[in-house]
Amino acid sequence: MTPSMQARLTTVMVRLMGVKRRMYGSAEKVHRSIAADRRRGPAVPRLKDRLNVEEQHVAGHRVYTVSPKGGRAKRHLLYLHGGGWSLSITSLHWDLIGTLAERLGCSITVPLYPLAPEHTARDVWAMLLPLYRELVEWFSPEGLTVMGDSSGGNLSLSLAMQARQAGLPQPAHLVLVSPCVDISISDPAMPALERVDPILAREGVREAGRLYAGGLDPRDPVVSPLYGALRGLAPIAVFTGTRDILNADAHRLRDRARQEGVSVDVFEYPGMLHVWPLYSLPESRRAIDEIVAIVEGGRD
């Protein structure tokens, strides 16, 4: 499957803009990106003309609920945004969230969870696990999907593991978009992938993971769920592009899940960048079609 012309042009533009050099090229640049993010702050959900948007505070952090106007949603989705555990939600995330709410006719919970380095994994889970506990009390687990992109994919998989350990029901589906499931960033295939990845660099992602871990071992399943037991988890869908260093860990996750008898589908897109479903591309629309089919309980 050949990438679309639009996707190829996007790759060229990303390279010309120097996204990797600016954000993830080194530990120092990660810290610069964090400082710029704090000055800018999180994007606000500009969706009120199309959807209901409610805001509340949980453990001192904002949590949004997006839902269709009129009528009760049949399904619910918990969306955990990416950004290297340290960067705020963006307008691209909100665009995808709005599209999913409309396409699925579902309500979506979007927590603005604590960010590193001001907070660590312990703070994140002090918020997210109780929030999940509330969601499975309010909504039927059979109608609940947990989804995240990049570091949010890491959080989604770790959340399912911690829910299992806490005796909470699993969601119906786990949807992981370009997930970072091993913060050690140590797979031997990654150096070759880094040469074709215009967004992520190993050093920068490793530093972001270190800040999030807050002293936990990089192979602790809380922060690197690839090393945790997968048995008993909800069915997993992984979306991964071949121009993404994290593509290597998507393959490892697939192999581990199959070994442990966990349902897993990997949707691998040739030539696609990290978190490409957030962009306006033909391949993004196809991926969203596939995500909608998964959440609705079937696939073409």
PDB file of C-alpha atoms in Angstrom, residues 80-82 85 121 124-125 128 147-162 175-184 209 212 218 220-226 246:
ATOM      1  CA  LEU A  80      -5.863   9.718  27.040  1.00  0.00           C
ATOM      2  CA  HIS A  81      -3.936  12.236  24.981  1.00  0.00           C
ATOM      3  CA  GLY A  82      -0.309  11.904  23.964  1.00  0.00           C
ATOM      4  CA  TRP A  85       3.714  12.432  29.342  1.00  0.00           C
ATOM      5  CA  ALA A 121       3.662   8.371  37.236  1.00  0.00           C
ATOM      6  CA  VAL A 124      -0.899  10.322  37.162  1.00  0.00           C
ATOM      7  CA  TRP A 125      -2.252   7.059  38.555  1.00  0.00           C
ATOM      8  CA  LEU A 128      -6.561   8.048  36.464  1.00  0.00           C
ATOM      9  CA  MET A 147      -8.099   4.859  23.762  1.00  0.00           C
ATOM     10  CA  GLY A 148      -4.883   6.845  23.664  1.00  0.00           C
ATOM     11  CA  ASP A 149      -2.195   8.052  21.304  1.00  0.00           C
ATOM     12  CA  SER A 150       1.572   7.838  21.841  1.00  0.00           C
ATOM     13  CA  SER A 151       2.200   8.239  25.585  1.00  0.00           C
ATOM     14  CA  GLY A 152      -1.580   8.112  25.960  1.00  0.00           C
ATOM     15  CA  GLY A 153      -1.422   4.644  24.436  1.00  0.00           C
ATOM     16  CA  ASN A 154       1.073   3.727  27.143  1.00  0.00           C
ATOM     17  CA  LEU A 155      -1.349   5.027  29.775  1.00  0.00           C
ATOM     18  CA  SER A 156      -4.269   3.152  28.211  1.00  0.00           C
ATOM     19  CA  LEU A 157      -2.499  -0.210  28.310  1.00  0.00           C
ATOM     20  CA  SER A 158      -1.132   0.388  31.804  1.00  0.00           C
ATOM     21  CA  LEU A 159      -4.602   1.433  32.974  1.00  0.00           C
ATOM     22  CA  ALA A 160      -6.077  -1.865  31.783  1.00  0.00           C
ATOM     23  CA  MET A 161      -3.384  -3.750  33.706  1.00  0.00           C
ATOM     24  CA  GLN A 162      -3.921  -1.753  36.887  1.00  0.00           C
ATOM     25  CA  VAL A 175      -7.351   1.237  21.050  1.00  0.00           C
ATOM     26  CA  LEU A 176      -3.691   2.262  20.989  1.00  0.00           C
ATOM     27  CA  VAL A 177      -2.487   4.749  18.357  1.00  0.00           C
ATOM     28  CA  SER A 178       1.312   4.764  17.879  1.00  0.00           C
ATOM     29  CA  PRO A 179       1.739   3.684  21.504  1.00  0.00           C
ATOM     30  CA  CYS A 180       4.972   4.010  23.460  1.00  0.00           C
ATOM     31  CA  VAL A 181       4.807   0.847  25.566  1.00  0.00           C
ATOM     32  CA  ASP A 182       8.478   0.616  26.660  1.00  0.00           C
ATOM     33  CA  ILE A 183      10.101   3.789  27.970  1.00  0.00           C
ATOM     34  CA  SER A 184      13.570   2.222  27.793  1.00  0.00           C
ATOM     35  CA  GLY A 209       9.928   8.576  29.761  1.00  0.00           C
ATOM     36  CA  TYR A 212       7.443  10.498  33.763  1.00  0.00           C
ATOM     37  CA  PRO A 218      12.135   1.729  33.107  1.00  0.00           C
ATOM     38  CA  ASP A 220       8.339  -1.500  35.658  1.00  0.00           C
ATOM     39  CA  PRO A 221       5.023  -2.391  33.946  1.00  0.00           C
ATOM     40  CA  VAL A 222       3.383   0.684  35.458  1.00  0.00           C
ATOM     41  CA  VAL A 223       5.482   2.866  33.149  1.00  0.00           C
ATOM     42  CA  SER A 224       6.435   0.258  30.507  1.00  0.00           C
ATOM     43  CA  PRO A 225       3.378  -1.973  30.123  1.00  0.00           C
ATOM     44  CA  LEU A 226       5.118  -4.077  27.493  1.00  0.00           C
ATOM     45  CA  LEU A 246       7.686   2.939  18.077  1.00  0.00           C
TER      46      LEU A 246
END
